[in-house]
Short mmCIF file of C-alpha atoms in Angstrom, two decimals:
data_model
loop_
_atom_site.label_atom_id
_atom_site.label_comp_id
_atom_site.label_asym_id
_atom_site.label_seq_id
_atom_site.Cartn_x
_atom_site.Cartn_y
_atom_site.Cartn_z
CA MET A 13 -2.31 -10.60 6.91
CA PRO A 14 -0.31 -8.63 9.96
CA GLU A 15 -2.04 -7.07 12.85
CA ILE A 16 -3.00 -3.66 12.80
CA THR A 17 -0.26 -1.94 14.69
CA ALA A 18 1.74 1.55 15.00
CA VAL A 19 4.55 -0.41 13.22
CA LEU A 20 2.37 -1.32 10.53
CA TRP A 21 1.28 2.28 9.52
CA LEU A 22 5.17 3.03 9.87
CA ILE A 23 6.26 0.68 7.53
CA LYS A 24 3.47 1.16 5.15
CA VAL A 25 4.30 4.87 4.92
CA LEU A 26 8.11 3.99 4.53
CA THR A 27 7.09 1.48 1.46
CA THR A 28 5.26 4.26 0.06
CA GLY A 29 8.05 6.53 -0.21
CA MET A 30 10.38 3.89 -1.26
CA GLY A 31 8.20 2.85 -3.81
CA GLU A 32 7.61 6.55 -5.25
CA ALA A 33 11.59 7.12 -5.33
CA ALA A 34 12.50 3.63 -6.57
CA SER A 35 10.50 3.76 -9.52
CA ASP A 36 11.78 7.27 -10.15
CA TRP A 37 15.33 6.21 -9.89
CA LEU A 38 14.76 3.14 -12.15
CA GLY A 39 13.07 4.94 -14.73
CA GLU A 40 15.73 7.89 -14.83
CA THR A 41 18.65 5.09 -15.11
CA SER A 42 16.79 2.60 -17.76
CA LEU A 43 13.25 2.47 -18.60
CA VAL A 44 13.95 -1.50 -19.53
CA LEU A 45 15.78 -2.00 -16.45
CA GLY A 46 12.83 -0.33 -14.49
CA GLY A 47 10.68 -2.55 -16.28
CA LEU A 48 12.25 -6.02 -15.71
CA VAL A 49 12.68 -4.97 -11.83
CA GLY A 50 9.24 -3.64 -11.50
CA VAL A 51 7.73 -6.70 -13.10
CA GLY A 52 10.11 -9.35 -12.05
CA SER A 53 10.04 -8.31 -8.26
CA LEU A 54 6.28 -7.98 -8.43
CA VAL A 55 5.99 -11.55 -9.98
CA ALA A 56 8.32 -13.18 -7.74
CA ALA A 57 7.26 -11.42 -4.35
CA LEU A 58 3.72 -12.26 -5.03
CA TRP A 59 4.46 -16.06 -5.99
CA TRP A 60 6.05 -16.41 -2.79
CA GLN A 61 3.34 -14.72 -0.92
CA LEU A 62 0.42 -16.54 -2.42
CA ARG A 63 2.03 -19.78 -1.88
CA ALA A 64 2.33 -19.25 1.94
CA ARG A 65 -0.39 -20.73 4.51
CA GLU A 66 0.50 -18.64 7.37
CA TYR A 67 1.91 -15.05 8.29
CA SER A 68 5.38 -13.90 7.76
CA ALA A 69 6.68 -10.32 8.18
CA VAL A 70 9.43 -10.68 5.71
CA ARG A 71 7.44 -12.41 3.10
CA TYR A 72 4.65 -10.10 3.40
CA TRP A 73 6.37 -6.84 3.25
CA THR A 74 8.49 -8.08 0.40
CA ALA A 75 5.38 -8.24 -1.24
CA VAL A 76 4.23 -4.66 -0.32
CA SER A 77 7.34 -3.20 -1.31
CA ALA A 78 7.18 -5.05 -4.74
CA VAL A 79 3.68 -3.58 -5.16
CA ALA A 80 4.76 -0.16 -4.09
CA VAL A 81 7.43 0.11 -6.89
CA PHE A 82 4.84 -1.60 -9.58
CA GLY A 83 2.10 0.50 -8.47
CA THR A 84 3.83 3.97 -9.02
CA MET A 85 5.17 2.50 -12.50
CA THR A 86 1.56 1.81 -13.62
CA ALA A 87 0.11 5.16 -12.28
CA ASP A 88 3.19 6.78 -14.18
CA ILE A 89 2.98 5.11 -17.25
CA THR A 90 -0.73 5.78 -17.35
CA HIS A 91 -0.13 9.34 -17.43
CA VAL A 92 2.79 9.36 -19.60
CA VAL A 93 1.64 6.81 -22.38
CA THR A 94 -1.99 8.34 -22.33
CA GLY A 95 -1.14 11.93 -22.18
CA LEU A 96 -4.20 12.18 -19.99
CA SER A 97 -4.06 15.07 -16.92
CA TYR A 98 -3.24 13.79 -13.32
CA ALA A 99 -6.90 14.93 -12.63
CA VAL A 100 -8.11 12.63 -14.97
CA THR A 101 -5.75 9.64 -13.80
CA THR A 102 -6.60 10.31 -10.28
CA ALA A 103 -10.16 9.99 -11.07
CA ALA A 104 -9.46 6.64 -12.91
CA TRP A 105 -7.70 4.88 -10.51
CA ALA A 106 -10.34 6.08 -7.53
CA VAL A 107 -12.92 4.43 -10.00
CA VAL A 108 -10.76 1.30 -9.91
CA VAL A 109 -10.24 1.22 -6.33
CA ALA A 110 -14.03 1.59 -5.61
CA VAL A 111 -14.95 -1.31 -8.18
CA LEU A 112 -12.56 -3.51 -6.56
CA PHE A 113 -13.67 -2.68 -2.99
CA THR A 114 -17.47 -3.19 -4.38
CA ALA A 115 -16.54 -6.69 -6.20
CA TRP A 116 -14.34 -7.90 -3.21
CA TRP A 117 -17.50 -6.97 -0.69
CA LYS A 118 -20.24 -8.68 -2.83
CA VAL A 119 -18.16 -11.66 -3.26
CA GLU A 120 -16.84 -12.31 0.10
CA GLY A 121 -18.86 -10.12 2.21
CA THR A 122 -16.20 -8.29 4.09
CA LEU A 123 -13.53 -6.40 3.56
CA SER A 124 -11.32 -6.73 6.92
CA ILE A 125 -7.75 -7.75 6.49
CA HIS A 126 -8.61 -9.83 9.67
CA ASP A 127 -10.67 -11.80 7.42
CA VAL A 128 -8.18 -12.49 4.86
CA ASP A 129 -7.96 -16.38 5.05
CA SER A 130 -8.34 -17.69 1.64
CA THR A 131 -6.43 -17.59 -1.43
CA ARG A 132 -9.29 -15.52 -3.61
CA ARG A 133 -9.85 -13.35 -0.61
CA GLU A 134 -5.98 -12.52 -0.88
CA LEU A 135 -6.16 -11.77 -4.67
CA PHE A 136 -8.90 -9.53 -3.79
CA TYR A 137 -6.54 -7.78 -1.41
CA TRP A 138 -3.17 -7.44 -3.21
CA ALA A 139 -5.45 -6.12 -6.35
CA THR A 140 -6.71 -3.46 -4.28
CA VAL A 141 -3.60 -2.70 -2.65
CA LEU A 142 -2.04 -2.22 -6.10
CA ALA A 143 -4.71 -0.08 -7.12
CA THR A 144 -4.61 1.99 -3.92
CA PHE A 145 -0.70 2.61 -4.44
CA ALA A 146 -1.60 3.62 -8.07
CA LEU A 147 -4.43 6.21 -7.02
CA GLY A 148 -2.23 7.78 -4.47
CA THR A 149 0.76 8.20 -6.70
CA ALA A 150 -1.89 10.00 -9.30
CA ALA A 151 -3.30 12.23 -6.41
CA GLY A 152 0.28 13.27 -5.13
CA ASP A 153 1.44 14.30 -8.42
CA LEU A 154 -1.81 16.26 -8.96
CA THR A 155 -1.36 18.12 -5.72
CA GLY A 156 2.30 18.60 -5.78
CA LEU A 157 2.83 19.35 -9.53
CA ALA A 158 -0.23 19.95 -11.62
CA LEU A 159 -1.82 22.05 -8.85
CA GLY A 160 1.27 23.85 -8.19
CA TRP A 161 1.29 23.10 -4.33
CA GLY A 162 4.68 21.47 -3.93
CA PHE A 163 5.67 18.08 -2.43
CA LEU A 164 5.74 19.13 1.18
CA PRO A 165 2.70 21.13 1.43
CA SER A 166 1.10 18.00 -0.13
CA GLY A 167 2.61 15.58 2.41
CA LEU A 168 1.24 17.64 4.95
CA LEU A 169 -2.18 17.84 3.54
CA PHE A 170 -2.29 14.02 3.03
CA GLY A 171 -0.89 13.59 6.72
CA ALA A 172 -3.70 15.87 7.97
CA ALA A 173 -6.22 13.90 6.03
CA MET A 174 -4.97 10.66 7.64
CA LEU A 175 -6.08 12.01 11.17
CA VAL A 176 -9.81 12.41 9.74
CA PRO A 177 -10.30 8.53 9.72
CA LEU A 178 -8.64 7.99 12.96
CA VAL A 179 -10.82 10.53 14.71
CA ALA A 180 -13.79 9.35 12.99
CA TRP A 181 -12.90 5.85 14.00
CA ARG A 182 -12.77 6.86 17.69
CA LEU A 183 -16.14 8.51 17.26
CA GLY A 184 -17.71 4.95 15.93
CA LEU A 185 -17.08 5.07 12.44
CA SER A 186 -16.65 1.12 11.25
CA PRO A 187 -12.94 0.08 11.83
CA VAL A 188 -12.95 -1.28 8.37
CA VAL A 189 -13.78 1.65 6.72
CA ALA A 190 -11.54 3.81 8.90
CA PHE A 191 -8.71 1.40 8.24
CA TRP A 192 -8.95 1.49 4.27
CA SER A 193 -9.64 5.15 4.27
CA ALA A 194 -6.21 5.75 6.12
CA TYR A 195 -4.42 2.79 3.98
CA VAL A 196 -5.24 4.73 0.94
CA LEU A 197 -4.36 7.90 2.20
CA THR A 198 -0.55 6.52 3.17
CA ARG A 199 0.19 6.46 -0.15
CA PRO A 200 0.41 9.97 -1.43
CA PHE A 201 1.49 11.08 2.00
CA GLY A 202 4.54 8.81 1.67
CA ALA A 203 5.03 9.42 -1.80
CA SER A 204 5.00 13.25 -1.59
CA PHE A 205 7.64 13.48 1.26
CA ALA A 206 9.59 11.24 -0.70
CA ASP A 207 9.72 13.32 -3.68
CA TRP A 208 10.07 16.51 -1.64
CA LEU A 209 13.40 14.76 -0.24
CA GLY A 210 14.68 13.28 -3.57
CA LYS A 211 13.68 15.95 -6.07
CA PRO A 212 15.34 19.11 -6.82
CA ALA A 213 13.88 22.61 -5.61
CA HIS A 214 12.63 23.49 -9.34
CA VAL A 215 10.51 20.29 -9.32
CA GLY A 216 7.88 20.47 -6.58
CA GLY A 217 10.28 22.67 -4.19
CA GLY A 218 12.30 19.39 -3.41
CA VAL A 219 15.42 19.13 -1.23
CA GLY A 220 17.49 17.45 -3.95
CA LEU A 221 18.88 14.52 -2.10
CA GLY A 222 18.22 12.08 -4.92
CA ASP A 223 15.78 9.59 -5.50
CA GLY A 224 18.38 6.84 -5.41
CA LEU A 225 19.49 7.86 -2.10
CA VAL A 226 16.03 7.98 -0.83
CA THR A 227 15.05 4.68 -1.87
CA VAL A 228 18.30 3.16 -0.21
CA VAL A 229 17.52 5.04 3.32
CA ALA A 230 14.19 3.94 2.92
CA LEU A 231 14.73 0.19 2.28
CA VAL A 232 17.23 0.23 5.06
CA ALA A 233 14.72 1.44 7.35
CA ILE A 234 11.96 -0.92 6.31
CA ALA A 235 14.51 -4.04 6.57
CA ALA A 236 15.19 -2.94 10.09
CA LEU A 237 11.51 -2.52 11.28
CA VAL A 238 10.84 -6.07 9.39
CA GLY A 239 13.55 -7.73 10.89
CA LEU A 240 12.38 -6.69 14.69
CA LEU A 241 8.83 -7.77 13.59
CA ALA A 242 10.20 -11.23 12.34
CA VAL A 243 12.01 -11.80 15.69
CA THR A 244 9.21 -10.32 18.01
CA ARG A 245 6.14 -11.58 15.81
CA ALA A 246 4.39 -8.68 17.76
CA ASP A 247 2.37 -8.23 14.21
CA VAL A 248 1.02 -11.69 14.25
CA GLN A 249 -3.02 -11.70 14.36
CA ARG A 250 -4.20 -13.56 17.41
CA SER A 251 -6.74 -15.75 15.34
CA SER A 252 -3.48 -17.02 13.44
CA ALA A 253 -2.91 -19.29 16.06
CA ARG A 254 -6.18 -21.06 15.70
CA PRO A 255 -6.37 -23.97 13.22
CA ALA A 256 -6.53 -23.59 9.64
CA ALA A 257 -9.97 -25.23 9.44
CA GLU A 258 -11.51 -22.90 12.07
CA ARG A 259 -10.28 -19.93 9.97
CA ALA A 260 -11.98 -21.22 6.50
CA ASP A 261 -14.44 -18.58 4.87
CA ARG A 262 -16.67 -18.11 7.66
CA VAL A 263 -17.89 -14.81 7.22
CA PRO A 264 -21.31 -14.83 5.37
CA ALA A 265 -22.26 -11.99 2.89
CA GLY A 266 -23.33 -8.51 4.49
CA GLU A 267 -21.18 -9.06 7.62
CA GLY A 268 -18.12 -6.73 7.65
CA ALA A 269 -16.42 -8.19 10.64
CA ALA A 270 -13.50 -5.77 12.01
#
């Protein structure tokens, strides 16, 4: 996993917006094509990531981008196929996220990304990330569409909400709790702004640039930032320099190391 830096948050927000726009763009173009790209990219990216034994910015953010697209599709399909309201699907995905966090904690004794140093922990990590993308997609559509707030007000709301765990962390909140609280909120924040830019005015008050254009611009920005990190290695955790044997499962149950 990468070190937690300002660039991490910037790329994460960009991937959330890209995933939202790309999923909608592919779905509007061809449902079959969207399904093939969504599932195919997810399987390929996670296969590449899970085979690795050390952190790589290109490999990691490729996996996050694939999860972003697939997570959006999962949330949208849940809503469309079941006919459940956004309020219900948001609550359902919130339960899924809570269950994954609980299972991860009970099995591993930590939710810190600084301790994702085994295959089992990484599987917990990616399952949780996928669920947070789906939760964020449902939450963004709930506020932006179902409640009629519009995408821009929704984005501003979630952006302000992201500041809460930051302030709470400064005041002594557990770094792990603060990180995951903000991480979950990046999804509806980025997705709301992507929808605002891509959708037409009659859909949530959008600007109407088109989902395809938003997808391409976001991908270019992500590629540039990830390329910079690949060269500078500024996001490599300091603990990654230690031998793998020293980074083996070392956190006993009940200790949530930051």
